Short mmCIF file of C-alpha atoms in Angstrom, two decimals:
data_model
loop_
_atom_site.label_atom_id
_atom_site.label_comp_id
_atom_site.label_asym_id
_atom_site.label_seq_id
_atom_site.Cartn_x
_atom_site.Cartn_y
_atom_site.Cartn_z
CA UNK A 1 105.06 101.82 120.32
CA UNK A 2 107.07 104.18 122.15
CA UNK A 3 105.95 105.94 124.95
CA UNK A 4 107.16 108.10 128.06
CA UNK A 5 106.95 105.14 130.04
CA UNK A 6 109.92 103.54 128.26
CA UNK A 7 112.65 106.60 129.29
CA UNK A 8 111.14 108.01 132.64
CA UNK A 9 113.64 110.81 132.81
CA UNK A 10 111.80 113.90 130.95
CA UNK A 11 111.08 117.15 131.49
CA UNK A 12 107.74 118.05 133.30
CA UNK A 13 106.41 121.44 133.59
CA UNK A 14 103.19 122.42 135.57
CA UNK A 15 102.12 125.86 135.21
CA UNK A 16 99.78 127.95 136.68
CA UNK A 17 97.71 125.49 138.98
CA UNK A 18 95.67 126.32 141.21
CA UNK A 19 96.39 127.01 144.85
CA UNK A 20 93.51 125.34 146.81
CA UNK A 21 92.72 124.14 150.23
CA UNK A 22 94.41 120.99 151.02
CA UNK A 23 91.71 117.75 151.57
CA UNK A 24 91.25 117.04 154.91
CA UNK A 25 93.45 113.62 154.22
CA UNK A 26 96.25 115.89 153.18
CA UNK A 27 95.70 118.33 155.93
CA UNK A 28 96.45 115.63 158.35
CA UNK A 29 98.92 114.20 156.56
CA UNK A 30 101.30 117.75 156.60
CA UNK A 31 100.28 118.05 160.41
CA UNK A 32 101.78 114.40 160.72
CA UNK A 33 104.97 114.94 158.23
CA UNK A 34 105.31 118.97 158.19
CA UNK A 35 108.39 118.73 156.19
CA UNK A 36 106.46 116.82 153.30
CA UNK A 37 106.14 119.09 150.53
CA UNK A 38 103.26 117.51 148.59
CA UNK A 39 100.46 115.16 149.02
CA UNK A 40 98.67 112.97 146.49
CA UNK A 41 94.61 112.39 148.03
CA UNK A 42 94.19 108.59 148.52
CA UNK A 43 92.06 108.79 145.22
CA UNK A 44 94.93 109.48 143.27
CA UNK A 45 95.54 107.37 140.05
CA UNK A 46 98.72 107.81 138.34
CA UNK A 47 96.81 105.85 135.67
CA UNK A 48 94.08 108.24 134.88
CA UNK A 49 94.27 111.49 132.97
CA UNK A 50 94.52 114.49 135.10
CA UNK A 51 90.71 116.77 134.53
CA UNK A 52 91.44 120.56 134.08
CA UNK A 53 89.10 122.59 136.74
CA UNK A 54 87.21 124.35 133.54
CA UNK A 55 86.86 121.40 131.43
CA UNK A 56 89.40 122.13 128.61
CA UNK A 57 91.63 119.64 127.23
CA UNK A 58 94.69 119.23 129.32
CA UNK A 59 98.09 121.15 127.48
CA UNK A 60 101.43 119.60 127.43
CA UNK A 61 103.76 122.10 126.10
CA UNK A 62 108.08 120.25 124.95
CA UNK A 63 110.43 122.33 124.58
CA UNK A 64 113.60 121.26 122.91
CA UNK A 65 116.78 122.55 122.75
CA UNK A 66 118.59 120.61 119.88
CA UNK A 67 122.78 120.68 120.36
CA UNK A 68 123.66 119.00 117.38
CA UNK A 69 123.02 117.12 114.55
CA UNK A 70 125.25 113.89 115.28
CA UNK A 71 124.61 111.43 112.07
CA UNK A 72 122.83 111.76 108.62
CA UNK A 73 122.32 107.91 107.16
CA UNK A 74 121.77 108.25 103.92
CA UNK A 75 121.80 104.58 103.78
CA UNK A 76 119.11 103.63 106.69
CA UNK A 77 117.55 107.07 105.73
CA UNK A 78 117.90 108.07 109.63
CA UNK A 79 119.00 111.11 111.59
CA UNK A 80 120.54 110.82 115.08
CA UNK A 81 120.06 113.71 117.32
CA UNK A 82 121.53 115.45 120.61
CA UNK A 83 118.84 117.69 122.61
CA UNK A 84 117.77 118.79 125.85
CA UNK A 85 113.91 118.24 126.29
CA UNK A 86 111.32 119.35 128.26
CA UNK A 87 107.31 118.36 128.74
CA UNK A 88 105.45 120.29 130.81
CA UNK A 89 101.43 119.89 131.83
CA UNK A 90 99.05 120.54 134.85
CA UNK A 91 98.37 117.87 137.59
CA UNK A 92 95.75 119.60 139.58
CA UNK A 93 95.59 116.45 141.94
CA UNK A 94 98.62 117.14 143.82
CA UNK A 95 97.75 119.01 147.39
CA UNK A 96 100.60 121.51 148.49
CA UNK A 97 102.30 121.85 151.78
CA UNK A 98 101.99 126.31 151.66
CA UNK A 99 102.81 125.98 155.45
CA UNK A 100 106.19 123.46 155.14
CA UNK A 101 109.23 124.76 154.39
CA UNK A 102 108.46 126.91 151.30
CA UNK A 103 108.88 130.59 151.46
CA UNK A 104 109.23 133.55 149.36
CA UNK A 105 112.80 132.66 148.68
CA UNK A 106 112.26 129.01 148.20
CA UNK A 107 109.47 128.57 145.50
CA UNK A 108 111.18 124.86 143.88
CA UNK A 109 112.21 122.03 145.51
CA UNK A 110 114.58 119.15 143.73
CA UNK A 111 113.11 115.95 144.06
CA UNK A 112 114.27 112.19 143.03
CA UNK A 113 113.38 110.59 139.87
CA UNK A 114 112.40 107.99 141.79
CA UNK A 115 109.25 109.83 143.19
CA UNK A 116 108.60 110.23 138.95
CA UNK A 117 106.92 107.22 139.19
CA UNK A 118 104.17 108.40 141.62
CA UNK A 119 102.64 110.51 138.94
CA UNK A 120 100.88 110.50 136.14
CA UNK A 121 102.54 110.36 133.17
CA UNK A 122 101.83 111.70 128.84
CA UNK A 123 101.84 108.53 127.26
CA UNK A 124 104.23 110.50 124.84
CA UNK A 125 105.14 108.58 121.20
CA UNK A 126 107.76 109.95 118.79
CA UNK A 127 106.67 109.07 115.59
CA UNK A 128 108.96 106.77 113.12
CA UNK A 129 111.29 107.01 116.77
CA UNK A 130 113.90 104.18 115.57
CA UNK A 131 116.24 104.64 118.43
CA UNK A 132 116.02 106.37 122.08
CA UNK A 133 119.08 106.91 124.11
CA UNK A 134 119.22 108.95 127.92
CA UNK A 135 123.13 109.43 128.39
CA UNK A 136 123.96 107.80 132.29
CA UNK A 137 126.96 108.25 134.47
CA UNK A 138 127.24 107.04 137.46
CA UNK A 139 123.40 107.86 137.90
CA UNK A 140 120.80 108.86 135.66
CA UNK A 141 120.98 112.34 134.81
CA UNK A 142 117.98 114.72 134.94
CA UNK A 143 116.20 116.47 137.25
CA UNK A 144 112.66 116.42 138.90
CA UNK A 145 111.48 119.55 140.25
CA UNK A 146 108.01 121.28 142.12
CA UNK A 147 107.16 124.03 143.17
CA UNK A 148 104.03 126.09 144.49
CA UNK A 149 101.76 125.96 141.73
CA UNK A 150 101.86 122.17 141.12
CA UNK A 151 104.27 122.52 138.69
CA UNK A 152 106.33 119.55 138.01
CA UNK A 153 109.93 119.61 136.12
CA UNK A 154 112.07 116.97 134.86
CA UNK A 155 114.92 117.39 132.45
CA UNK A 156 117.49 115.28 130.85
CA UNK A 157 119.42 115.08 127.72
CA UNK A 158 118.71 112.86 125.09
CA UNK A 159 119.80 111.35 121.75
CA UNK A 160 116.56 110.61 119.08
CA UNK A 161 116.94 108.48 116.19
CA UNK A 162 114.07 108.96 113.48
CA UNK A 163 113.42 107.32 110.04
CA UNK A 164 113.39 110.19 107.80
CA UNK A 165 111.41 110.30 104.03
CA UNK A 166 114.61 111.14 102.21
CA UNK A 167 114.00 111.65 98.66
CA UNK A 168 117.23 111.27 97.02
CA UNK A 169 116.18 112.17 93.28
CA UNK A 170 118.63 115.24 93.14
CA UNK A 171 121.48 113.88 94.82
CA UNK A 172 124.09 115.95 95.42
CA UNK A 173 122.03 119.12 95.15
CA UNK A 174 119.40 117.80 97.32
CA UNK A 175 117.91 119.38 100.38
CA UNK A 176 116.06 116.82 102.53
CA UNK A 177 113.36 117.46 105.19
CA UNK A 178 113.03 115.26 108.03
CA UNK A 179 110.02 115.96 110.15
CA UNK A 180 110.01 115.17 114.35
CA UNK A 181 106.55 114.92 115.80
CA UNK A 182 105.59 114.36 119.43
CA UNK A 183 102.27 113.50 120.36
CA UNK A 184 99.74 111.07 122.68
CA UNK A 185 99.20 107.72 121.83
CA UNK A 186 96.30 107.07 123.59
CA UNK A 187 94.26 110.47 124.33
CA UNK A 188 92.83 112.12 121.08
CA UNK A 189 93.05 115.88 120.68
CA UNK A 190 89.97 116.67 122.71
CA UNK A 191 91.44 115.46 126.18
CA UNK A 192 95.27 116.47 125.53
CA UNK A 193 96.65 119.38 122.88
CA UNK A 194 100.57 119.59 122.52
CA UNK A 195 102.57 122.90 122.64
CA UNK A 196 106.35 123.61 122.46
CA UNK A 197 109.67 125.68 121.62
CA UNK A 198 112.10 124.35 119.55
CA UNK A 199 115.93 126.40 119.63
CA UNK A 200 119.06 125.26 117.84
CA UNK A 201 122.00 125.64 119.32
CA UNK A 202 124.30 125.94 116.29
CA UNK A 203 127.27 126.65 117.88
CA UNK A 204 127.61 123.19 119.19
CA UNK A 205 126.92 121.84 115.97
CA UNK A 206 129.71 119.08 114.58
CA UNK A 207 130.51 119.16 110.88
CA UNK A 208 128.51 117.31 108.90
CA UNK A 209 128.33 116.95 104.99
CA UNK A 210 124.57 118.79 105.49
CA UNK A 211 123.81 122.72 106.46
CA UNK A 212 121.41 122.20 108.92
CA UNK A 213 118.12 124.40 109.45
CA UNK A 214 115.46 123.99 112.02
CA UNK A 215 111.55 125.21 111.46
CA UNK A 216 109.03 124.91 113.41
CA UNK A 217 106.00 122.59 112.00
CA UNK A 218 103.48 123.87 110.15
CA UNK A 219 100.17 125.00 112.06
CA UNK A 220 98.13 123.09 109.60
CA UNK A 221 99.88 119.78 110.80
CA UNK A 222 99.61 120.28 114.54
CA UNK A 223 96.06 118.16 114.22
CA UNK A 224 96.13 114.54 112.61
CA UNK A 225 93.35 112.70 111.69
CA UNK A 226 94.01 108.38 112.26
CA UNK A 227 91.45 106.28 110.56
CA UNK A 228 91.22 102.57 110.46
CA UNK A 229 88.34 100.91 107.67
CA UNK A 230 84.96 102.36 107.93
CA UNK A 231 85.57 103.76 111.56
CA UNK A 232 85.02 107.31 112.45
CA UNK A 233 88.49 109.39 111.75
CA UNK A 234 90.33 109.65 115.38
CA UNK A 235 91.75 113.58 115.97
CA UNK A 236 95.23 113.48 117.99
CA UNK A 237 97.64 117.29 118.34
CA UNK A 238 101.15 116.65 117.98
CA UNK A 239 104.12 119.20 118.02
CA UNK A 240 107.36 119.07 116.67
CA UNK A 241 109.72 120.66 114.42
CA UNK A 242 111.25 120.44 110.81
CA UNK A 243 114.75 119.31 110.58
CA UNK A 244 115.93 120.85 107.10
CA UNK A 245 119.73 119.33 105.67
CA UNK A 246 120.95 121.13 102.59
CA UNK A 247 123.94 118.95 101.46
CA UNK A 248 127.37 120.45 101.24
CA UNK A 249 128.17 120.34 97.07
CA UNK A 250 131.50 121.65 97.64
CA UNK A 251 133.03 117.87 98.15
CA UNK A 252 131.06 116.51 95.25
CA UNK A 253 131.95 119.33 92.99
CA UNK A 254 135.94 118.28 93.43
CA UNK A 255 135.72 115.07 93.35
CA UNK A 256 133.07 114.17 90.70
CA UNK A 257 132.25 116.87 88.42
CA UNK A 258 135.19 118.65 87.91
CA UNK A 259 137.30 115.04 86.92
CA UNK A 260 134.89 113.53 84.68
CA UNK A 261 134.06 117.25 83.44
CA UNK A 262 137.97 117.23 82.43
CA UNK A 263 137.96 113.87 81.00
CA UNK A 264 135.13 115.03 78.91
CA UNK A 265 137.36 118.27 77.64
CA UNK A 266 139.71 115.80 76.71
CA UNK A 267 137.82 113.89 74.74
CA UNK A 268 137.62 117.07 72.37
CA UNK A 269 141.09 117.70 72.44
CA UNK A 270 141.59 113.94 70.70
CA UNK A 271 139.98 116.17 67.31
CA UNK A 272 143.51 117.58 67.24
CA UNK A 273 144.96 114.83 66.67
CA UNK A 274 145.82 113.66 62.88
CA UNK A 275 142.93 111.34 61.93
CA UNK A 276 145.47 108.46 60.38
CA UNK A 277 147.27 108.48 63.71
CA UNK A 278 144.85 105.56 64.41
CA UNK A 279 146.65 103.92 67.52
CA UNK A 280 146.86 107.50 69.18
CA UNK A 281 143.52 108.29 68.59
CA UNK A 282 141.93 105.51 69.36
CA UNK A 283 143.60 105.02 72.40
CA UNK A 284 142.84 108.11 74.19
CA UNK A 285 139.01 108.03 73.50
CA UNK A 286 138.84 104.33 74.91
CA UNK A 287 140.88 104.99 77.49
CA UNK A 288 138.90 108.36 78.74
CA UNK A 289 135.83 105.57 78.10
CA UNK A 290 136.92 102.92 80.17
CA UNK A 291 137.63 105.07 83.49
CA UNK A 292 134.40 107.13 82.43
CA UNK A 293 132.61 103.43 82.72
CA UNK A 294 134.86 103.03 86.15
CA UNK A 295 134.29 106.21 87.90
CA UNK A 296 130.17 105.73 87.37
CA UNK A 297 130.12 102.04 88.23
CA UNK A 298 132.06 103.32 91.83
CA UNK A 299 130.08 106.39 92.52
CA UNK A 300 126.71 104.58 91.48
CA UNK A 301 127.84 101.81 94.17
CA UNK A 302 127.97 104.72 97.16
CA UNK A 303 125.36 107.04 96.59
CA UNK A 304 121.96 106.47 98.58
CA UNK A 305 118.93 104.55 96.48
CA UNK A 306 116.34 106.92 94.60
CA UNK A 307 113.08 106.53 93.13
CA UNK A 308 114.69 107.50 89.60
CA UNK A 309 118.45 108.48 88.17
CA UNK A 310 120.23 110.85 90.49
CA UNK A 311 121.26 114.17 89.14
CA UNK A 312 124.90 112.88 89.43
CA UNK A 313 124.15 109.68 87.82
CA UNK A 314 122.48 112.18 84.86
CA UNK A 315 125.92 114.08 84.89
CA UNK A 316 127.74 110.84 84.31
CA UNK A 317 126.14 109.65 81.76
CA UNK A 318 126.18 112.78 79.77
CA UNK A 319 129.69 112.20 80.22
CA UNK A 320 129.65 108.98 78.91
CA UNK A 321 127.53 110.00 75.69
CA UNK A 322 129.83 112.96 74.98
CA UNK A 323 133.03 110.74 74.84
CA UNK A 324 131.13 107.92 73.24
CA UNK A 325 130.14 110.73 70.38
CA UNK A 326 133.75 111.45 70.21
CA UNK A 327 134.48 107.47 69.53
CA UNK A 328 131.60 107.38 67.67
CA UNK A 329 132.70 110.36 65.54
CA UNK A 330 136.36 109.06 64.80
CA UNK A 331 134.78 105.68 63.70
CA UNK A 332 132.55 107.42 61.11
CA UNK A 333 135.59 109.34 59.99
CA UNK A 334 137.87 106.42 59.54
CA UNK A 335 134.84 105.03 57.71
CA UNK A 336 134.78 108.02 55.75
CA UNK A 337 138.22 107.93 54.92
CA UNK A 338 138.48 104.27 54.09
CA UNK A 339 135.79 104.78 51.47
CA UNK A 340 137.46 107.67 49.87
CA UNK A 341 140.61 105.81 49.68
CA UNK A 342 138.95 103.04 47.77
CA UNK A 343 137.26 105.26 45.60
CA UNK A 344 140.86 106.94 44.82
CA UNK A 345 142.11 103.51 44.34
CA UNK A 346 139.11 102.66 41.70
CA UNK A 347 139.16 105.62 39.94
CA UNK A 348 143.75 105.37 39.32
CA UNK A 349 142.42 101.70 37.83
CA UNK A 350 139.91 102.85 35.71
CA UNK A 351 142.59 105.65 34.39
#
């Protein structure tokens, strides 16, 4: 499984905690090191779940901020994707230094990402994640932040690949759906409950052969029920969005419709043509048929698998049938006028 503990960078947001005394451990610990801004109580287990004060299930609220939509695979059936993130939750463990070197003007302080790894940390999985990627210079980039209310910050930019349920039945007039959910793997929905934001920024957006839409996930599937045999049905919350690519027809309208439309129109235009002008006949209809037969064996080669024919694989062979009718047609009328002949011949013998 993925988890948070396989890209450390995030981004961690505490919000309104809870100002209390500092432990008499801590206490002495600020009067030894007064320009320590936190403490952690010698209790402290990054390894166990942080308890709210009142009981309630502990919130982790992501927010993303998705820049672009880099790849579409229609192949792999995968998206790749560009996006700032964020995870925030309360860690009411920490003790604060209010006498260091905070102030009213100073209210966060930048630490390392180093110092991430004295915390605890959401045991965050991205379901059907197929690739994870934190872009690096000549450090890691992202940020780790605290200030007076326990609340913790780290932010980054990432790129996500997810396997996507493509259902490519109406290909090229399809519009896919490809949902991103975020959630615990561990802690079921009565000890941690997911919240977020999700903005597009559009502007940033490279062209693809997709329009792309973002909605945020329906409220009904923000609770998931995980069941293995007989066992009691586990509850987890997750939180994502709904990644909605409505493909571009434009491209497939010039270079598949329209030509095998024409070759079609063609086909009827062949009816003009004088019925004992075999050779002529004959050789436009099997001609139009044999790059009909062509052009479907190439696009059928490129376009992404389905569950049934593809609405362009419908269009091509209605194409097909229309200039096989044609063929069809001119064979029954040389038919026609064979037998006629031979009747004309019989009946001059008989006279």
């Amino acid at each position: 499984m993925n988890t948070l503990q396989s890209w450390v960078p995030l981004v961690i947001i505490f919000v309104n905690g809870s100002r209390s005394e500092p432990s008499e451990f801590c206490s002495k610990y600020f009067l030894e090191n007064p320009l320590q801004h936190y403490c952690l109580p010698p209790t402290y287990s990054k390894d166990v779940l942080p308890k709210m004060e009142n009981g309630s299930a502990l919130n982790i609220s992501i927010d993303f901020i998705l820049t672009q939509v880099i790849h579409v695979d229609d192949i792999k059936l995968t998206v790749r994707l560009a996006m700032y993130m964020e995870l925030s939750w309360i860690e009411p463990r920490i003790q604060i230094n209010h006498k260091g070197i905070f102030n009213h003007t100073d209210q966060v302080i930048l630490l390392s990402l180093r110092q991430l790894e004295q915390f605890w940390i959401p045991d965050l999985e991205i379901i059907e994640l197929e690739g994870f990627r934190s872009p690096n210079t000549i450090m890691r980039i992202g940020s780790f932040e605290m200030d007076l209310d326990k609340l913790l910050r780290i932010a980054l930019p990432v790129e996500i690949t997810v396997r996507c349920p493509f259902n490519y039945d109406e290909f090229p007039m399809d519009e896919q759906t490809c949902p991103l959910r975020f959630g615990s793997f561990g802690y079921q929905s009565d000890l941690v409950i997911f919240s977020g934001t999700i903005k597009y920024a559009n502007e940033k957006q490279r062209f693809l052969k997709y329009h792309v839409k973002v909605k945020d996930m329906p409220q009904s599937e923000k609770q998931y029920l995980y069941q293995v045999g007989e066992q009691s049905p586990e509850s987890y919350s997750t939180y994502g969005f709904d990644l909605v690519l409505i493909r571009d027809q434009q491209a497939h309208l010039m270079r598949t419709y329209l030509p095998t439309g024409v070759l079609v129109v063609t086909s009827w235009i062949s009816f003009l043509v004088d019925p004992a002008v075999v050779p002529g006949r004959m050789a436009i209809l099997v001609t139009l048929l044999l790059v009909l037969i062509n052009v479907s064996n190439s696009i059928s080669t490129s376009i992404p698998l389905a569950k049934s024919l593809t609405a362009v694989e419908i269009w091509l062979l209605s194409c097909l049938g229309f200039v096989f009718a044609a063929l069809m047609e001119y064979a029954y009328l040389l038919y026609y006028l064979m037998d006629a002949r031979h009747s004309l011949n019989a009946f001059q013998r008989r006279n």
